[in-house]
Short mmCIF file of C-alpha atoms and ligand atoms in Angstrom, two decimals:
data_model
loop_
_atom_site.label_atom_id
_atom_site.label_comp_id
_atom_site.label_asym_id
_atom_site.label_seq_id
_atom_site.Cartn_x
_atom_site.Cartn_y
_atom_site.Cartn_z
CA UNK A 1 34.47 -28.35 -19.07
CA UNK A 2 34.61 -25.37 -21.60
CA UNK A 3 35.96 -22.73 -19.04
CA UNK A 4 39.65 -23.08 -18.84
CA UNK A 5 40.10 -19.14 -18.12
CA UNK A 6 37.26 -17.05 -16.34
CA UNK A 7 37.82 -13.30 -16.45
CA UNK A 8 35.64 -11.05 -13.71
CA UNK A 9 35.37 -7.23 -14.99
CA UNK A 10 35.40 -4.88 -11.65
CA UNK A 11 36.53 -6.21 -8.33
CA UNK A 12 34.47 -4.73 -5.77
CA UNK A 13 32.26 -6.06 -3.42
CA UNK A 14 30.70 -8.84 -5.85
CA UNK A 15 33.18 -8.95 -8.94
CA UNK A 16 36.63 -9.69 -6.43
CA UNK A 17 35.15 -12.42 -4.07
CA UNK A 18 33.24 -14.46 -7.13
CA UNK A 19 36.99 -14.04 -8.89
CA UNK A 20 37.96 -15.28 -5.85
CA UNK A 21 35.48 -18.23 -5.61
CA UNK A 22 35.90 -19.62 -8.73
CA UNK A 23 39.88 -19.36 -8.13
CA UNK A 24 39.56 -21.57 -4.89
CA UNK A 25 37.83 -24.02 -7.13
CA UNK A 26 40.92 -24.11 -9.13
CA UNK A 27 40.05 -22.40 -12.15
CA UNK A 28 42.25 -19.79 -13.78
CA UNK A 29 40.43 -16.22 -13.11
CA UNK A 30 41.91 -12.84 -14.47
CA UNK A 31 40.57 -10.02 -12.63
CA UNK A 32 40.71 -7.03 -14.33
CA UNK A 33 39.83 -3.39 -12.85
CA UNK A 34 40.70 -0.08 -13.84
CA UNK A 35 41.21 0.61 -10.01
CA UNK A 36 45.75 0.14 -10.36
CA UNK A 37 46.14 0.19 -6.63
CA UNK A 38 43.22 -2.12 -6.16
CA UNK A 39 44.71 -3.93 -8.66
CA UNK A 40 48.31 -4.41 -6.67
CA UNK A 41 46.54 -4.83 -3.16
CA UNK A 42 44.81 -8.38 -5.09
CA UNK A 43 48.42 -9.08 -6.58
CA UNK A 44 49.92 -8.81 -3.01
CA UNK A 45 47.37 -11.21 -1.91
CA UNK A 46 45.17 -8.56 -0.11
CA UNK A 47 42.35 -7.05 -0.42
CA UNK A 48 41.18 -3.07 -0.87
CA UNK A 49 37.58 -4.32 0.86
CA UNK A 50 35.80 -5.37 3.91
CA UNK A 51 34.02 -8.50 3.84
CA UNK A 52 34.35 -11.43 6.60
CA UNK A 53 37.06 -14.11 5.17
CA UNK A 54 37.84 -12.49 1.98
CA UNK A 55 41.29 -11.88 3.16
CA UNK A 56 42.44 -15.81 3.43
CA UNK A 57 40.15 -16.91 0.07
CA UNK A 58 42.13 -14.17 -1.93
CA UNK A 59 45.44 -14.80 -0.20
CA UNK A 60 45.25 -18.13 -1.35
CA UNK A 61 43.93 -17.88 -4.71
CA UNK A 62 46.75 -15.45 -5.14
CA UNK A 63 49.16 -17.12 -3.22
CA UNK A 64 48.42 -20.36 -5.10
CA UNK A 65 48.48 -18.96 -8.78
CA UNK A 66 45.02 -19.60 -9.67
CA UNK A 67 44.05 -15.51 -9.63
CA UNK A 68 45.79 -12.53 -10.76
CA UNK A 69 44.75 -9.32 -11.24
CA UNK A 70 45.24 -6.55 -14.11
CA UNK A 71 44.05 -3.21 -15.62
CA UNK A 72 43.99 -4.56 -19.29
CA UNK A 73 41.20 -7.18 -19.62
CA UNK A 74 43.35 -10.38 -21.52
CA UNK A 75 41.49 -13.35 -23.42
CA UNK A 76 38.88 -15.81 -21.44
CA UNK A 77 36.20 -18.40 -22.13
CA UNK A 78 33.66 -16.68 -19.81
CA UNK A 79 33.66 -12.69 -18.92
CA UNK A 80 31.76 -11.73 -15.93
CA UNK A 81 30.79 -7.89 -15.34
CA UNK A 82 30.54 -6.92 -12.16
CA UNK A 83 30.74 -3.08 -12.16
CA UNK A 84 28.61 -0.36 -10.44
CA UNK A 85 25.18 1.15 -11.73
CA UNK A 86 24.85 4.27 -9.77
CA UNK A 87 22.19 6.36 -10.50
CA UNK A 88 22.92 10.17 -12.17
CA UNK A 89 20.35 13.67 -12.40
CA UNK A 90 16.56 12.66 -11.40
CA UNK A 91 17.56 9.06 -10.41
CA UNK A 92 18.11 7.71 -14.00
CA UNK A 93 20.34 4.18 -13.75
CA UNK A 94 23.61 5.44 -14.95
CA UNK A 95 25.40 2.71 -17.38
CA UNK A 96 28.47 3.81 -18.11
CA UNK A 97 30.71 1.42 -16.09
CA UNK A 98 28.60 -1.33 -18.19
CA UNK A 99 29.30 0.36 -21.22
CA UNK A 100 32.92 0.98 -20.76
CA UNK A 101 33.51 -2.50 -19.35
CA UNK A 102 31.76 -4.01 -22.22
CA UNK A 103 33.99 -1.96 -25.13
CA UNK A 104 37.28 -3.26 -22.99
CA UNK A 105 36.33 -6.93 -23.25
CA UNK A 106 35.04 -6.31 -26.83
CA UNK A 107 38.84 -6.56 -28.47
CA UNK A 108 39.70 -9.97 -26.74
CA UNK A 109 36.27 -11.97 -27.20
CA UNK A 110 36.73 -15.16 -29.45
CA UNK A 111 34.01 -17.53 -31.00
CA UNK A 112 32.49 -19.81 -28.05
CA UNK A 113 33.17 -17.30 -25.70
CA UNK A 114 30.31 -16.75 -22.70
CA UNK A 115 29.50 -12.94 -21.39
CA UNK A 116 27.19 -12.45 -18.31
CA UNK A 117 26.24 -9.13 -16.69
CA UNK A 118 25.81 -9.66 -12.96
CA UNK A 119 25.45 -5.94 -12.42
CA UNK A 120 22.07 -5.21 -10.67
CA UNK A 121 20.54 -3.19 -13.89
CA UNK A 122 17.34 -1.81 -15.92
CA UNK A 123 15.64 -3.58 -17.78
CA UNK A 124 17.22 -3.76 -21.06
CA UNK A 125 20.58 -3.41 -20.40
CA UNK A 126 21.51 -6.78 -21.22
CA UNK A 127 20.52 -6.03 -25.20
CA UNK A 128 22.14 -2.66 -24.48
CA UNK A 129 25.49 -4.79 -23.32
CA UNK A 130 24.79 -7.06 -26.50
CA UNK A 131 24.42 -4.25 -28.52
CA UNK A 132 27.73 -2.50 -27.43
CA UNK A 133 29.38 -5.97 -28.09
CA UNK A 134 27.78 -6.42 -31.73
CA UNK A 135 29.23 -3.09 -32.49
CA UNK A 136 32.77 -3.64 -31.59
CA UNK A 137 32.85 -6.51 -33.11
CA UNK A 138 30.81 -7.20 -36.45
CA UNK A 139 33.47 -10.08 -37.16
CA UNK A 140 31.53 -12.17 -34.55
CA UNK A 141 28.01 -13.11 -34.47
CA UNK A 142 25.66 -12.51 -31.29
CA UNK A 143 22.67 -13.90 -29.56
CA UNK A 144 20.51 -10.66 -30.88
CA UNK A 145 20.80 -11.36 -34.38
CA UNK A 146 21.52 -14.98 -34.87
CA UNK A 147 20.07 -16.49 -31.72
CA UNK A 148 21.17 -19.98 -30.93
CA UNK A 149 24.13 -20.46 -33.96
CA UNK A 150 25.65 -16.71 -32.25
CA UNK A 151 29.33 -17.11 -31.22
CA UNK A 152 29.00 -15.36 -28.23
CA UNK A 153 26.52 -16.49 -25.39
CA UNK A 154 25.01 -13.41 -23.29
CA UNK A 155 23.11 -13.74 -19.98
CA UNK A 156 22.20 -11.61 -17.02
CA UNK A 157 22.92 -13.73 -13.61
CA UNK A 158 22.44 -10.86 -11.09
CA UNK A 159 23.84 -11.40 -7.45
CA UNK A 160 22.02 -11.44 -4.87
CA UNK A 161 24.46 -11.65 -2.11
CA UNK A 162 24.34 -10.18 1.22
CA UNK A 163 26.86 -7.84 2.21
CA UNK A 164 28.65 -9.61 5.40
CA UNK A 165 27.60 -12.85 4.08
CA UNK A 166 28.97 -12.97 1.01
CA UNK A 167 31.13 -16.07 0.64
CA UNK A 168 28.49 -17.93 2.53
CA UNK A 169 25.72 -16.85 0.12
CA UNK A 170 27.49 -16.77 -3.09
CA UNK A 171 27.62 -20.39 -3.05
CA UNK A 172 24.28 -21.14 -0.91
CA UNK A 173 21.98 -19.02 -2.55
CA UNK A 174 19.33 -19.67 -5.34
CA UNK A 175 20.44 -17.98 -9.35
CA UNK A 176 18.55 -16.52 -11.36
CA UNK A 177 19.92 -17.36 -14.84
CA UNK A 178 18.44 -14.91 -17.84
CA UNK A 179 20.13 -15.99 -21.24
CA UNK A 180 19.48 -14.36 -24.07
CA UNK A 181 18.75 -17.45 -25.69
CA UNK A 182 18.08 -21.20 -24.03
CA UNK A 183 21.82 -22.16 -25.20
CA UNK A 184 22.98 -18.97 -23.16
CA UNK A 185 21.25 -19.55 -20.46
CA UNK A 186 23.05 -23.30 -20.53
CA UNK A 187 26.30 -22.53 -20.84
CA UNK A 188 25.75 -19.66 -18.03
CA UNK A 189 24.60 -22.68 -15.31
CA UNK A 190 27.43 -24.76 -16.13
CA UNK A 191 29.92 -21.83 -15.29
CA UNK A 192 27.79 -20.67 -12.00
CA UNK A 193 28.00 -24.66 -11.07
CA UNK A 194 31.47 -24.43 -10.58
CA UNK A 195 30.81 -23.23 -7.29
CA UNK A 196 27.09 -22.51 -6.91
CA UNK A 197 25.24 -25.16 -4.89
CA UNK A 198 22.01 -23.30 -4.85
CA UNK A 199 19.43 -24.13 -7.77
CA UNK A 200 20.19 -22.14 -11.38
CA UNK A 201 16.59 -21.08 -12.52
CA UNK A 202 16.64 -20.14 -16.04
CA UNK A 203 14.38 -17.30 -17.25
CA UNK A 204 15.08 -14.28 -19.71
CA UNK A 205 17.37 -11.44 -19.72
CA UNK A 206 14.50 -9.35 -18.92
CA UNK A 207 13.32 -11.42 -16.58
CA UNK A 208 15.99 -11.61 -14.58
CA UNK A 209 17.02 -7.94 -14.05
CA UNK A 210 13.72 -7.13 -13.00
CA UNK A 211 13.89 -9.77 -10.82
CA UNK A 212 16.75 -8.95 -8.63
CA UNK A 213 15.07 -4.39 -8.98
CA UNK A 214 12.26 -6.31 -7.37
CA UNK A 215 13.74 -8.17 -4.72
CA UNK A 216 15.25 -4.73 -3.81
CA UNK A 217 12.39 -3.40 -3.99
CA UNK A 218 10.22 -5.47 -1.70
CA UNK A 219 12.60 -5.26 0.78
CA UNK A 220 12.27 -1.26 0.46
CA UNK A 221 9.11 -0.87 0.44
CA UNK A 222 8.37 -3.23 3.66
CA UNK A 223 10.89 -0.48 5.12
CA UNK A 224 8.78 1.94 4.15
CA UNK A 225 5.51 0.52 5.54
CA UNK A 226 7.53 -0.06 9.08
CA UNK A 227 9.36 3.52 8.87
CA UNK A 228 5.91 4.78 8.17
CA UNK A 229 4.54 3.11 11.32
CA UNK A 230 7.04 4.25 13.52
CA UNK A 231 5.78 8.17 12.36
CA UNK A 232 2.16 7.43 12.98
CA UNK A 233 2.75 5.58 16.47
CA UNK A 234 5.12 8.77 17.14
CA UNK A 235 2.06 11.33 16.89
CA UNK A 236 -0.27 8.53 18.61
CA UNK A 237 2.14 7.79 21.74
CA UNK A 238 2.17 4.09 20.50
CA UNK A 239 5.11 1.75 20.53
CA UNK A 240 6.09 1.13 17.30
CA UNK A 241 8.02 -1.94 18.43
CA UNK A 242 5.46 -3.91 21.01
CA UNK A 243 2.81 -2.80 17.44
CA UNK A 244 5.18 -5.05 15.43
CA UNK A 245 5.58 -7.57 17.45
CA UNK A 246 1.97 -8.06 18.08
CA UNK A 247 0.91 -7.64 14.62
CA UNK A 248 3.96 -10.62 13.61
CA UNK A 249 1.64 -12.77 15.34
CA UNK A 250 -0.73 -12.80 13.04
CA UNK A 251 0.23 -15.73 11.33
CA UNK A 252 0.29 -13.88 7.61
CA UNK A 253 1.86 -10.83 8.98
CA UNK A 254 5.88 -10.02 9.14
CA UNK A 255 6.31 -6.51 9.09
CA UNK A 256 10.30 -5.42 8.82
CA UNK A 257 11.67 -2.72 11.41
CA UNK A 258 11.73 0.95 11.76
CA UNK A 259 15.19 2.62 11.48
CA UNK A 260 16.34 6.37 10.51
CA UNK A 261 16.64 5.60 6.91
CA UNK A 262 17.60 2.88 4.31
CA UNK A 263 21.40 2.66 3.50
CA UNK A 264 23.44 0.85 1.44
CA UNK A 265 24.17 1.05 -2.35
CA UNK A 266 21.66 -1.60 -3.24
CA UNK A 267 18.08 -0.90 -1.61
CA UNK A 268 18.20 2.70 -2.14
CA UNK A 269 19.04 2.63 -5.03
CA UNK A 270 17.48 -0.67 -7.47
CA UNK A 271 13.90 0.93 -7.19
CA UNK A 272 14.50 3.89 -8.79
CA UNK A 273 15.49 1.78 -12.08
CA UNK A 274 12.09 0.46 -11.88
CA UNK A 275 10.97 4.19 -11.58
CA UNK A 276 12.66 5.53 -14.08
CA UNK A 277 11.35 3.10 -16.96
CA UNK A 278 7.66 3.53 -15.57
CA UNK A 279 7.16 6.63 -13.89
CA UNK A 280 3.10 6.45 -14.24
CA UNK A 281 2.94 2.56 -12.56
CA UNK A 282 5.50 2.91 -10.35
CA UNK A 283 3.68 4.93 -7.74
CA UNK A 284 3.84 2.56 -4.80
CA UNK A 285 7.83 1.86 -5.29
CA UNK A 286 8.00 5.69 -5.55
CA UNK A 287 6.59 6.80 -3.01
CA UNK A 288 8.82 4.06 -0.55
CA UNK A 289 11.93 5.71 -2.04
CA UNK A 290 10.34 8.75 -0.40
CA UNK A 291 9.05 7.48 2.64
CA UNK A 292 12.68 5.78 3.31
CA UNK A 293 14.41 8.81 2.25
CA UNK A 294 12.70 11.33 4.63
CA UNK A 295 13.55 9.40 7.62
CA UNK A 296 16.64 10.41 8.41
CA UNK A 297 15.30 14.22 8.37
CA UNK A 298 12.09 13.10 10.87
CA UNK A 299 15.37 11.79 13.03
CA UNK A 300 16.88 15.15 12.84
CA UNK A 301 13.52 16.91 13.80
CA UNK A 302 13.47 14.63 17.06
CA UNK A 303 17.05 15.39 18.22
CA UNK A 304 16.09 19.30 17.69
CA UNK A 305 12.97 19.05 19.69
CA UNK A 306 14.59 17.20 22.55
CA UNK A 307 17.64 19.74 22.74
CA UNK A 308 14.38 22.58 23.12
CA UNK A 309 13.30 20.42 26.03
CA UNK A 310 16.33 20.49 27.73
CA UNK A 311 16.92 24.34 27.07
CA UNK A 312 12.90 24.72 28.10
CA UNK A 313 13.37 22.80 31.54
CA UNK A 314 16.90 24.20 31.85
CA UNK A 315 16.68 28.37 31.96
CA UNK A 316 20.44 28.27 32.57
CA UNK A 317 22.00 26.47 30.06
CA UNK A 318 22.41 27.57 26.53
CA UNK A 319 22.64 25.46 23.29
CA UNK A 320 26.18 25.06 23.65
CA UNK A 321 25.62 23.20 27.30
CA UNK A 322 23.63 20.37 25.52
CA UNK A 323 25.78 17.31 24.38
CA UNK A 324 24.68 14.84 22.22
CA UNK A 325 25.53 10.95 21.26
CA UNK A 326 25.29 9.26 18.10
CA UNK A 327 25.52 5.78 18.84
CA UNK A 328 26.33 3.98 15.45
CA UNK A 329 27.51 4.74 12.12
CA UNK A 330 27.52 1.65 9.78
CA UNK A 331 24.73 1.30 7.48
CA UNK A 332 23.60 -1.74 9.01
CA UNK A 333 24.50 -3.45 12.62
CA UNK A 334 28.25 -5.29 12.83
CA UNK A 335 29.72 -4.56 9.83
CA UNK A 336 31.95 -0.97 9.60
CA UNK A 337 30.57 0.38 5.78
CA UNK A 338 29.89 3.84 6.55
CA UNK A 339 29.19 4.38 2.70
CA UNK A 340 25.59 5.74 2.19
CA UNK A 341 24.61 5.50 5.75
CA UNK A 342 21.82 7.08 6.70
CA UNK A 343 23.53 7.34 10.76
CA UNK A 344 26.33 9.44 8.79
CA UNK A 345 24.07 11.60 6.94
CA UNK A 346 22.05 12.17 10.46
CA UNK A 347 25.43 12.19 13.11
CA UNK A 348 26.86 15.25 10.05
CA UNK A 349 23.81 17.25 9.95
CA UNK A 350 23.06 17.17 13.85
CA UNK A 351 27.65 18.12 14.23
CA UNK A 352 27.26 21.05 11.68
CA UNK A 353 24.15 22.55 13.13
CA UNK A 354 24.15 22.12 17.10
CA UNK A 355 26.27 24.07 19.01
CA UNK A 356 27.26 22.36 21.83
CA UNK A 357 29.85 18.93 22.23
CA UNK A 358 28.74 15.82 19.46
CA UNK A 359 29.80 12.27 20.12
CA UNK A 360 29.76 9.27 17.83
CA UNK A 361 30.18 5.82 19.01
CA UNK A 362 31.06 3.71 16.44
CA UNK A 363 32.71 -0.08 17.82
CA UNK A 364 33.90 -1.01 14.09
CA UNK A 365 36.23 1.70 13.37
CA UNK A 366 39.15 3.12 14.67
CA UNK A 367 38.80 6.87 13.67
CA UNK A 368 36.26 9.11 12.25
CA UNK A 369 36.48 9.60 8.30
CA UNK A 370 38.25 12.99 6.91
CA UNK A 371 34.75 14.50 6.39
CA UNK A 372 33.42 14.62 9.40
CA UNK A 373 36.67 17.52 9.44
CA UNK A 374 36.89 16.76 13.40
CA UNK A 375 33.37 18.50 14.62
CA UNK A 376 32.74 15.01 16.20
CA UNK A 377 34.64 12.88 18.45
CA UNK A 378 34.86 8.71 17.96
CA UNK A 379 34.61 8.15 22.06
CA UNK A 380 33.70 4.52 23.79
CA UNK A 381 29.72 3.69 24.90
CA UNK A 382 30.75 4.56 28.43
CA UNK A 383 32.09 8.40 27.70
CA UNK A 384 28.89 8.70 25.30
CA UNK A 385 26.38 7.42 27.86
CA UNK A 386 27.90 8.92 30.91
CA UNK A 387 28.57 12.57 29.68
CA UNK A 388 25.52 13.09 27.16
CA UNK A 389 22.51 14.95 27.33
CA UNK A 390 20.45 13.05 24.06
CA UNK A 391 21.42 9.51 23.02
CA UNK A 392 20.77 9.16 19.37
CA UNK A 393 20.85 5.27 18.39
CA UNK A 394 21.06 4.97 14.80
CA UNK A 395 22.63 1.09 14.31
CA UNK A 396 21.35 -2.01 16.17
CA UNK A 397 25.09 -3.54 16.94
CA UNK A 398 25.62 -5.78 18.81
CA UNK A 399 28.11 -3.70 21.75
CA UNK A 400 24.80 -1.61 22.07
CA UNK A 401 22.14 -3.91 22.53
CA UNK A 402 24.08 -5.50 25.82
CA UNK A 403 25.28 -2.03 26.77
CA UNK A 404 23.83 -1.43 30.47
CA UNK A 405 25.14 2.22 30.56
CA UNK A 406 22.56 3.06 28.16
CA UNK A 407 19.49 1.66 30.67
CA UNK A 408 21.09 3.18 33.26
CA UNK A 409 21.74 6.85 32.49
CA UNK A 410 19.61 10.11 32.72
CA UNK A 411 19.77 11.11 28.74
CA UNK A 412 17.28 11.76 26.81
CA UNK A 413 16.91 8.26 24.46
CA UNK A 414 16.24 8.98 20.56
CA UNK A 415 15.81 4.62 19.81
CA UNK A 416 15.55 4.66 16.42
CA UNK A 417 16.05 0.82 15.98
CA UNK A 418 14.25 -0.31 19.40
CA UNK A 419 17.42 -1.42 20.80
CA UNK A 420 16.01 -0.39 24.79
CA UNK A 421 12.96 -3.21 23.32
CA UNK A 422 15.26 -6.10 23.08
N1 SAJ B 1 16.77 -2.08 7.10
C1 SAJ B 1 15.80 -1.55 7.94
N2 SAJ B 1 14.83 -2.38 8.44
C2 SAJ B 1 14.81 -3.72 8.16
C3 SAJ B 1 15.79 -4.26 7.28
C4 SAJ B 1 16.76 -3.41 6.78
O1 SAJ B 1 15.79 -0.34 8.24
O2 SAJ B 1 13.92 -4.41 8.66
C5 SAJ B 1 17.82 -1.19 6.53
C6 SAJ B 1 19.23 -1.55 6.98
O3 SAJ B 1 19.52 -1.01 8.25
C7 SAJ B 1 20.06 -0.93 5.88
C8 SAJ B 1 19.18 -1.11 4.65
O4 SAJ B 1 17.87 -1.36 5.14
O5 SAJ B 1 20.27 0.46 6.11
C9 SAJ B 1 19.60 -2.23 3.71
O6 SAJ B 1 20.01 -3.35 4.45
P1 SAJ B 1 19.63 -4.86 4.06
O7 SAJ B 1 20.25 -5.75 5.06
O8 SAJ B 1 18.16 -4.96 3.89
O9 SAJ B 1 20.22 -5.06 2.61
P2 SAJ B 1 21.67 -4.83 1.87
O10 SAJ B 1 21.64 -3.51 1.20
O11 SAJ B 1 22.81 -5.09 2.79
O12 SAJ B 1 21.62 -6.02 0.79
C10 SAJ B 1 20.50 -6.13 -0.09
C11 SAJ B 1 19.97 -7.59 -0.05
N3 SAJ B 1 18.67 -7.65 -0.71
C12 SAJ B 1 17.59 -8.21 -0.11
O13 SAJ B 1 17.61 -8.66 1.01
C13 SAJ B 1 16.32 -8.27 -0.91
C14 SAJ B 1 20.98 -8.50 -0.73
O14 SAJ B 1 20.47 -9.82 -0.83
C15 SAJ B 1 21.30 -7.98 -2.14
O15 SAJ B 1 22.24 -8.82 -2.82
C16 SAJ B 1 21.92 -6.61 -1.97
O16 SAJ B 1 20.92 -5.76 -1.40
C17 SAJ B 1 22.35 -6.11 -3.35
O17 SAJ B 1 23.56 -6.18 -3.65
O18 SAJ B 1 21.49 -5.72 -4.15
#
């Protein structure tokens, strides 16, 4: 096996439990991150992350000797980069993390040596990641220049995991393995079989990071199409939810569900890399960026209305009478990542504009974040539903959907998940 020592560059969400993977195989992994105190939360055996049984697979890796953590990336066989692509300005992928991670490992690369970019990118950023390399290091040859005789193999193997599932899915799902050359693309399936016991498809570099902006982007723009339904059956005094159901029948139909907006760092995100690089074809994934985006506002224009119909059918009371709910904060049901969430964006705008008393019901935390600077108070599904005026619910979790108080009270319902459907 040529991979004595695997390195993983950034230990977030994808880069810290594949470390972690390949270290409960018993290989040696360095995990470096420029992140010091995530770095000594992974040396202590913890972790600075939420994911379902990442604690014990770290813990033991640690614990056992097979992973260690650093800030100062040391010499390996195989370097994976795992670091962020935000966007920056008009949506434009942002690359910097690639770039800097790529100039760290540059100094400590050796002849034989295998480099894959897992980071969800734009097309081209694998040559762009070769490129950096080449330049660092003109001693060594590269996959770019001298194809299959280059010292150093490149490939992009983006991850596909779901967040909540990741342990499960690193090693269930499907790879797509983009080499730079058919020797690359090798040597990258015999490192992802250490653990992997999906199939390793091989394909190019090119290939393979639009693949995984186009998974992302299916998935957004189904959103779109079922956000968009639940704003015509609005106006039309259909239900949105029964209409889905009825059209999944159809044995070629499966239309995803309306919520108040797509969260998450992934699906809002990956299209507009596909945007950016072809602004004139990408109308379609465009415009489902925009369609997604504007929900959570439509969700805000409900709210307002329904605190007018109170105020309308109520001479007496005033604005700061009218109490409202926000059931749900996560970006998606059962897990706690508040981090891009449209029910955050929504619960902040409805606490800085209304007057009156704002609740937020949230079952997987134990406080409110600093930024919500105390205009909203984290109460229990009974308080919420008992003393509101408007239920807002933004997250399908699991407490809600077998919560009778919210069947059985007098608010005014906002459903934007169908919860009341199921
Ligand atoms: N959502 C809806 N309606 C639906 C499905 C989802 O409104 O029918 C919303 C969710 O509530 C959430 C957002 O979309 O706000 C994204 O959630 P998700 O569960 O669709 O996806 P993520 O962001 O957790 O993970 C995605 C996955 N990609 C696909 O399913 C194609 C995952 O496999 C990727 O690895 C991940 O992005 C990533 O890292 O790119």
């Amino acid at each position: 096996m040529p991979f004595t020592i695997i390195s993983v560059i950034g230990l977030g969400y994808i880069g810290l439990p594949t470390a972690a993977v390949f270290a409960s195989r018993k290989k040696q992994v360095i995990g470096v991150d420029v992140n010091q105190n995530a770095v000594d939360i992974i040396n202590r055996g913890q972790i600075h992350i939420v994911e379902p049984d990442l604690d014990m697979v770290v813990h033991a890796a640690v614990t056992e000797g097979y992973l260690r953590a650093t800030t100062q990336p040391e010499p390996a066989d195989a370097f994976l980069i795992a670091v962020p692509t935000p966007f920056k300005g008009e949506h434009e992928p942002d690359l910097a993390y690639i770039e800097s991670a790529s100039k760290s490992i540059a100094p400590v690369l050796k002849k034989g040596d295998l480099v894959i970019l897992e980071s969800t990118s734009p097309v081209g950023a694998t040559e762009q990641m070769a490129a950096w390399l080449a330049e660092a290091r003109p001693d060594l040859s590269f996959p770019q220049t001298h194809g299959e005789d280059s010292d150093i193999r490149i490939a992009h193997c983006p991850e596909r995991v779901l967040p909540g599932h990741v342990l499960r899915e690193l090693v269930q799902n499907d790879r797509v393995i983009g080499g730079m050359t058919p020797k690359c693309s090798q040597l990258a399936i015999s490192l992802y079989k250490i653990f992997v016991q999906g199939e390793c498809i091989v394909t190019n570099a090119r290939t393979a990071e639009m693949c995984k902006l186009t998974e992302n982007s299916s998935r957004d723009v189904g959103i779109a199409f079922a956000n968009e339904l639940s704003m015509i059956c609005d106006k039309l005094d259909i239900n949105v939810w029964e209409l889905i159901s009825l059209a999944n029948r159809h044995p070629r139909v499966n239309i995803l569900q309306p919520g108040p907006g797509v969260g998450g760092h992934c699906i809002a995100v990956d299209p507009w890399f596909i945007v950016s690089k072809t602004p004139e074809e990408a109308r379609l994934i465009r415009t489902a960026r925009e369609v997604n985006d504007s929900k959570p506002e439509w969700v805000i224009e409900k709210v307002k209305r329904a605190v007018a119909e109170i105020l309308r059918n109520d001479q007496k009371r005033t604005e700061k009478d009218v109490t409202i709910a926000c059931f749900g904060l996560a970006f998606k049901p059962d897990i706690d990542d508040l981090r891009e969430s449209p029910a955050v964006a929504i619960t902040k705008k409805i606490m800085n504009t209304h007057a009156g008393t704002v609740y937020a019901v949230e079952p997987n935390i134990k406080e409110l974040p600093k930024s919500f600077n105390n205009k909203a108070d984290l109460v229990d599904i009974t308080t919420a539903a008992s003393e509101s005026d408007i239920i807002v619910l933004l997250v399908d979790h699991k407490e809600f959907k077998i919560a009778k108080e919210l069947l059985n009270n007098k608010a005014l319902i906002i459903d934007t998940r169908g919860i009341l459907e199921q």
